[in-house]
PDB file of C-alpha atoms in Angstrom:
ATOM      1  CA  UNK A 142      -3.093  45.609 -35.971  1.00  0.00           C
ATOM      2  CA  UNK A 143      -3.941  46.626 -32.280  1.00  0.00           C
ATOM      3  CA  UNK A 144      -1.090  47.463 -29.986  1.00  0.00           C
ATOM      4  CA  UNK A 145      -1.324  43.899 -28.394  1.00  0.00           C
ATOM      5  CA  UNK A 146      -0.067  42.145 -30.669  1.00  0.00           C
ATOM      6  CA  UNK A 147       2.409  44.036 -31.312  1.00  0.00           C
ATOM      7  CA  UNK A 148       3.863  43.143 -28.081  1.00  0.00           C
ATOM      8  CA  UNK A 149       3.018  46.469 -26.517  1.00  0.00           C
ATOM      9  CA  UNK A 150       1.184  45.745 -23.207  1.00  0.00           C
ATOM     10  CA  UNK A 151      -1.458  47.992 -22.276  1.00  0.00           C
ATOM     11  CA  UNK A 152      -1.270  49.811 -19.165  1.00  0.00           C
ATOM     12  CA  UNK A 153      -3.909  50.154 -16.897  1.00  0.00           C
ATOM     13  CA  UNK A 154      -3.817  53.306 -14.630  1.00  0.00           C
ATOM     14  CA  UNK A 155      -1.216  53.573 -11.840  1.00  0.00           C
ATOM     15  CA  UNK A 156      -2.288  52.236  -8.356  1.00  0.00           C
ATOM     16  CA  UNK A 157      -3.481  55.448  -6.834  1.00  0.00           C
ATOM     17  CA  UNK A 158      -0.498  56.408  -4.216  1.00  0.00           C
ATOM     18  CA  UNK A 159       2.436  54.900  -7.159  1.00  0.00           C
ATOM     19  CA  UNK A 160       4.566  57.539  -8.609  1.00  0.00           C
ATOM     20  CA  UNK A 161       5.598  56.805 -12.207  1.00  0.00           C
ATOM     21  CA  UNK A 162       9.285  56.294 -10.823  1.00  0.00           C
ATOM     22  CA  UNK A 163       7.549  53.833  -8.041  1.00  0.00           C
ATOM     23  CA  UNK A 164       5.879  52.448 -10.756  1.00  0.00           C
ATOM     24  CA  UNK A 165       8.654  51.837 -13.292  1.00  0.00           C
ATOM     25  CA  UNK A 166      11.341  50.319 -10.495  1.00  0.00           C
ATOM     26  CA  UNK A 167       8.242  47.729  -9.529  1.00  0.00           C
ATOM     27  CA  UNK A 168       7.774  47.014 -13.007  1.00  0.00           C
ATOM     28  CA  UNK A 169      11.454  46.461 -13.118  1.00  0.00           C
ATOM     29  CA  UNK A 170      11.864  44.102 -10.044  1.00  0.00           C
ATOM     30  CA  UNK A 171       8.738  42.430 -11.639  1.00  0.00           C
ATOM     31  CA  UNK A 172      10.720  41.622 -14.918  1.00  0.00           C
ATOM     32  CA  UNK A 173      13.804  40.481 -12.889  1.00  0.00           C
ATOM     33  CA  UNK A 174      12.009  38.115 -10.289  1.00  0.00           C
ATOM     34  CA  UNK A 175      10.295  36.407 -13.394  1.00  0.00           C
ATOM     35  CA  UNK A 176      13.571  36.000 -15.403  1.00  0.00           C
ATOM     36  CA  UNK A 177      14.683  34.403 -12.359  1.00  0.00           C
ATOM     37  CA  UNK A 178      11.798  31.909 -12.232  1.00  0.00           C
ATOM     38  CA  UNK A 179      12.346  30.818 -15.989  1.00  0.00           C
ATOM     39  CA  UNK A 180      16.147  30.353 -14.803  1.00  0.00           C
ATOM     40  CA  UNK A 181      15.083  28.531 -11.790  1.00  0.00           C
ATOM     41  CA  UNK A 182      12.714  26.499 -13.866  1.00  0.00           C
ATOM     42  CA  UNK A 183      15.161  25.190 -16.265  1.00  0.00           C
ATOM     43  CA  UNK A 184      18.003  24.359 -13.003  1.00  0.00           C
ATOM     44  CA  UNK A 185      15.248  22.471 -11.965  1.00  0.00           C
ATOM     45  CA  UNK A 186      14.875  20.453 -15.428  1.00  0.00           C
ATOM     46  CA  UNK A 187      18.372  20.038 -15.486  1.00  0.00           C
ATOM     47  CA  UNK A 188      18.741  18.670 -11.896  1.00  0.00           C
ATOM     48  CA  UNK A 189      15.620  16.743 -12.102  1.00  0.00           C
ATOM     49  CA  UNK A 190      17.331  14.770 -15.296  1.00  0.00           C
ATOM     50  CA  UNK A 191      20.569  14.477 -13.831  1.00  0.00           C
ATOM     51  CA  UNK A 192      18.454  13.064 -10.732  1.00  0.00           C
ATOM     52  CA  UNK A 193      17.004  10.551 -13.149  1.00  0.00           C
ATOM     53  CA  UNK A 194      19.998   9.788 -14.629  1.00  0.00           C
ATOM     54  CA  UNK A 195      21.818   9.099 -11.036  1.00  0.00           C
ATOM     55  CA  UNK A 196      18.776   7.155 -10.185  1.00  0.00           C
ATOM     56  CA  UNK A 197      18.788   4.826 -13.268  1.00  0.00           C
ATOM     57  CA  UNK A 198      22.565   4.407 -13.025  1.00  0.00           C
ATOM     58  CA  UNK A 199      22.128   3.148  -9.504  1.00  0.00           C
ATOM     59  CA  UNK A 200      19.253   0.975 -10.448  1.00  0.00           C
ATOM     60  CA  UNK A 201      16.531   2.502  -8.974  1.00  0.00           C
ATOM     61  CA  UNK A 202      12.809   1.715 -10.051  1.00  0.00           C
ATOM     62  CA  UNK A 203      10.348   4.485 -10.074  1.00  0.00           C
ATOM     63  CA  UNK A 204       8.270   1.559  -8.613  1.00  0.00           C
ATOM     64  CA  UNK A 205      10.482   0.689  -5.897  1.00  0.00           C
ATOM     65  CA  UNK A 206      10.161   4.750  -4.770  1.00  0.00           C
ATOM     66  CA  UNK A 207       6.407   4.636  -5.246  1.00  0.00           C
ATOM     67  CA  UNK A 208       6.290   1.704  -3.039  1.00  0.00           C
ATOM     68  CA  UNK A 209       8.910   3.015  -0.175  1.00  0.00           C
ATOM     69  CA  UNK A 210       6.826   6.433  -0.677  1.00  0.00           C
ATOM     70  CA  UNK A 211       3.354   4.549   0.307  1.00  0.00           C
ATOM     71  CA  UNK A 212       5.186   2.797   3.171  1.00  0.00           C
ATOM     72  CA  UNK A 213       6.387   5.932   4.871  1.00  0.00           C
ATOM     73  CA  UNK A 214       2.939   7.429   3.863  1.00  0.00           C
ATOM     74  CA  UNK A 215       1.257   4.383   5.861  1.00  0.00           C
ATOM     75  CA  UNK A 216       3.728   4.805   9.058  1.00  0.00           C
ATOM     76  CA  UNK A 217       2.482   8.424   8.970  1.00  0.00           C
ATOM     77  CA  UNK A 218      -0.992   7.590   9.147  1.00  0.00           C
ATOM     78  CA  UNK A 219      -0.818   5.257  11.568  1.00  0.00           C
ATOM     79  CA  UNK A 220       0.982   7.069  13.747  1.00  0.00           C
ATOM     80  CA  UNK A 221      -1.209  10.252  13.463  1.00  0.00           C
ATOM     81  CA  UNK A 222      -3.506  11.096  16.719  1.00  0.00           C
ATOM     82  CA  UNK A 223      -6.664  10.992  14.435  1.00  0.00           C
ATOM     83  CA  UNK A 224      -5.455   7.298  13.979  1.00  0.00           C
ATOM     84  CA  UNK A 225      -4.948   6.156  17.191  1.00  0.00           C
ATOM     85  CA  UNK A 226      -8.634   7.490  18.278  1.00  0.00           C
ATOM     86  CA  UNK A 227     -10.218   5.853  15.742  1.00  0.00           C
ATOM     87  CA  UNK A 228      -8.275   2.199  16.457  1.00  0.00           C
ATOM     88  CA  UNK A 229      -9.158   3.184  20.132  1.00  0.00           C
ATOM     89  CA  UNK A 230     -13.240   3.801  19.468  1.00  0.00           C
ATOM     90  CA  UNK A 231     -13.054   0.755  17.013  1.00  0.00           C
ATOM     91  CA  UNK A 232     -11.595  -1.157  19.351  1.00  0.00           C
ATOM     92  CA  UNK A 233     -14.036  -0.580  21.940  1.00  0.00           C
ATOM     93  CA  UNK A 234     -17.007  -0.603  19.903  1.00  0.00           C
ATOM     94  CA  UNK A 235     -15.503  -3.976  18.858  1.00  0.00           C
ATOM     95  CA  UNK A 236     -15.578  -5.453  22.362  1.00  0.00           C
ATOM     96  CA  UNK A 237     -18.906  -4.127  23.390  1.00  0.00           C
ATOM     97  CA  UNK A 238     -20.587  -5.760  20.237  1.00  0.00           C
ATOM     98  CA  UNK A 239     -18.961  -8.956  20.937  1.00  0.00           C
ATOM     99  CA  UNK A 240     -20.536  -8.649  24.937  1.00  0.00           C
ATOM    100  CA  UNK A 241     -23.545  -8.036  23.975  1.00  0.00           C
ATOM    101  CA  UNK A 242     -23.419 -10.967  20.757  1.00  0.00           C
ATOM    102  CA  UNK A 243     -22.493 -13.506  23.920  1.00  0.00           C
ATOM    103  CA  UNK A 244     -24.895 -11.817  25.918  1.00  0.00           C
ATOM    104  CA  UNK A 245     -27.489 -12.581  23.521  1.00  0.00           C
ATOM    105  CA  UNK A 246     -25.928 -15.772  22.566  1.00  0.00           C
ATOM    106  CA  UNK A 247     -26.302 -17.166  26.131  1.00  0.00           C
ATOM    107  CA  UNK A 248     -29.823 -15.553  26.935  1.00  0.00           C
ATOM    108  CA  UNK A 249     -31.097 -17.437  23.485  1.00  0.00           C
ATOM    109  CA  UNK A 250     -29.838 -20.817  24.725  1.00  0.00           C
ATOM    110  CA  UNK A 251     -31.248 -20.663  28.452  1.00  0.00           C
ATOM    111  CA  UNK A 252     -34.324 -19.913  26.114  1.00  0.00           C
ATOM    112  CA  UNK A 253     -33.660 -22.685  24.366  1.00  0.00           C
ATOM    113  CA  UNK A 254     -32.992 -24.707  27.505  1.00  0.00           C
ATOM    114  CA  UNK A 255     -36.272 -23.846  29.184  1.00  0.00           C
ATOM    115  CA  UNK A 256     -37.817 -24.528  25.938  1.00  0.00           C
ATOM    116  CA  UNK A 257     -36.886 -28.054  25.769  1.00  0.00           C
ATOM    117  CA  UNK A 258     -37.332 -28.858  29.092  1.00  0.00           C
ATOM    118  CA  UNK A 259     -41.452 -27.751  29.212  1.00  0.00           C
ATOM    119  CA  UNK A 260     -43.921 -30.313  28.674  1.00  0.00           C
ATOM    120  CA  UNK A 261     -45.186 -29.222  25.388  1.00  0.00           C
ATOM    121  CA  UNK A 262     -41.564 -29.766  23.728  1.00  0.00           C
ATOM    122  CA  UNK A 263     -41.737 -33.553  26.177  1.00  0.00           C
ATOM    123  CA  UNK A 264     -45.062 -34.021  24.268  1.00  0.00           C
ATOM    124  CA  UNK A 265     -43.868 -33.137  20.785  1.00  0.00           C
ATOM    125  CA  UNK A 266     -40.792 -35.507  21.177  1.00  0.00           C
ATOM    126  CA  UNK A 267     -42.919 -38.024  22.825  1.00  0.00           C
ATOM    127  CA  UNK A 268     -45.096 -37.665  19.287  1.00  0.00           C
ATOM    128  CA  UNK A 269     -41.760 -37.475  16.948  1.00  0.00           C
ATOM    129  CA  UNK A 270     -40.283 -40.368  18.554  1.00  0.00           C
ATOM    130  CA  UNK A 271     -43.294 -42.289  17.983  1.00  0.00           C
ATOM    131  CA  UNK A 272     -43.710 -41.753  14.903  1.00  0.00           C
ATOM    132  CA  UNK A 273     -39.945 -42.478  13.997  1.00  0.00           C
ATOM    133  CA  UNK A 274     -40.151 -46.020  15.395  1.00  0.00           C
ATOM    134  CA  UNK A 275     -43.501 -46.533  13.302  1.00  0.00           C
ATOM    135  CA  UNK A 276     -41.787 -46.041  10.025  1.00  0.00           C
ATOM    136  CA  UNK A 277     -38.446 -47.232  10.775  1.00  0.00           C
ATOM    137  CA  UNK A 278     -40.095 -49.991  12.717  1.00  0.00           C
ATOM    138  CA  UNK A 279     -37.766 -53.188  12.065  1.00  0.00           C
ATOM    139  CA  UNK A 280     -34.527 -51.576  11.155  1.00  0.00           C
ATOM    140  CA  UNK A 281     -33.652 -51.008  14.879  1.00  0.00           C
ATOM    141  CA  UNK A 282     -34.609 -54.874  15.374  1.00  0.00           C
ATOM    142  CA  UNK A 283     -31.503 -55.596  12.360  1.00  0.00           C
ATOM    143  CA  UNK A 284     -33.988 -55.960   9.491  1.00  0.00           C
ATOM    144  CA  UNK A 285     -33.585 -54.209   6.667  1.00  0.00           C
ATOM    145  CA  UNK A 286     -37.347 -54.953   5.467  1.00  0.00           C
ATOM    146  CA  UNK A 287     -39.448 -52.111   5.320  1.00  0.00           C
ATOM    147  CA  UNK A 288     -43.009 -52.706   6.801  1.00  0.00           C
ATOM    148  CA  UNK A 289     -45.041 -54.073   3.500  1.00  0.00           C
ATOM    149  CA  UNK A 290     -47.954 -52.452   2.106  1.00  0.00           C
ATOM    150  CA  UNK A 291     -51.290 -53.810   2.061  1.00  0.00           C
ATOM    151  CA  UNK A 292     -51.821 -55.307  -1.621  1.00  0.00           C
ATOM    152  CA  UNK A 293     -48.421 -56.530  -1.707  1.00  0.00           C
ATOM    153  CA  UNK A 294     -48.644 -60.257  -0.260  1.00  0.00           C
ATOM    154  CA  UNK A 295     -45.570 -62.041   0.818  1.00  0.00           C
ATOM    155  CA  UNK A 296     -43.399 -61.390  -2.556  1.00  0.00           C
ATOM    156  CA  UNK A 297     -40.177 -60.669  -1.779  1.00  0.00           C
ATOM    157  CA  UNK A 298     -37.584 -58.516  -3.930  1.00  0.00           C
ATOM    158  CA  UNK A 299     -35.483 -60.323  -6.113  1.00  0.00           C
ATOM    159  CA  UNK A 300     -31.391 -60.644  -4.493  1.00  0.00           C
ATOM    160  CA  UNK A 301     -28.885 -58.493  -6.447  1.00  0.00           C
ATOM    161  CA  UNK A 302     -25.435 -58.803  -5.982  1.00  0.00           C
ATOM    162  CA  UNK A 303     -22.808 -56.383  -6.515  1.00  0.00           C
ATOM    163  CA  UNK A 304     -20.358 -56.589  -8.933  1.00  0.00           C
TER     164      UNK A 304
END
């Protein structure tokens, strides 16, 4: 068996400047500060239960804390600097965008505008419009009748009647 496991810790060679009696009262104050931990450890097990218990006894959710834990959390945020400056720039950036959308919204109508109004657009409606009245012909005059084909003579369709 080495001398480790026998719970004999191996020591490594005093910090040049340490005196063995400097030595020993450090490793002393070392042993007492982490006895103190394990006892502060286990208060804090015990008051975190009794917390728990308190809590549960009162009614209190963990989910309700999580929730007014976010909240507070959010309120933090917003109120931060870093925040505020980047609302601010979003803000702005928001504002110029929408300018320069309208901006470009009303330039592509004028465009538009002058557009309509040249004579090659006059000519192409000119064209459309004559071609509309060719093939709806007699429905602006109150017949229904489309214009009959060549080949079809003067049959006409046979009358249904709704139901």
């Amino acid at each position: 068996m080495d001398s480790a496991s026998q719970g004999v810790v191996h020591r490594t060679p005093a910090v040049e400047g340490l005196t063995e009696v400097e030595e020993e009262e450090l490793r002393a104050e070392l042993a007492k500060v982490e006895e103190e931990i394990v006892t502060l450890r286990q208060v804090l097990a015990a008051k975190e239960r009794h917390c728990g218990e308190l809590k549960r006894r009162l009614g209190l959710s963990t989910l309700g804390e999580l929730k007014q834990n976010l909240s507070r959390s959010w309120h933090d945020v917003q109120v931060s600097t870093a925040y505020k400056k980047t609302q601010e720039t979003l803000s702005q950036a928001g504002q110029k965008t929408s300018a320069a959308l309208s901006t470009m919204g009303s330039a592509i109508s004028r465009k538009l505008g002058d557009m309509r109004n040249s004579a090659t657009f006059k000519s192409f409606e000119d064209r459309v419009g004559t071609i509309k009245s060719k093939v709806v012909g007699g429905r602006e005059n109150g017949s229904d009748n489309l214009p009959s084909s060549p080949g079809s003579g003067d049959q006409t369709l046979p009358d249904h009647t709704p139901f």
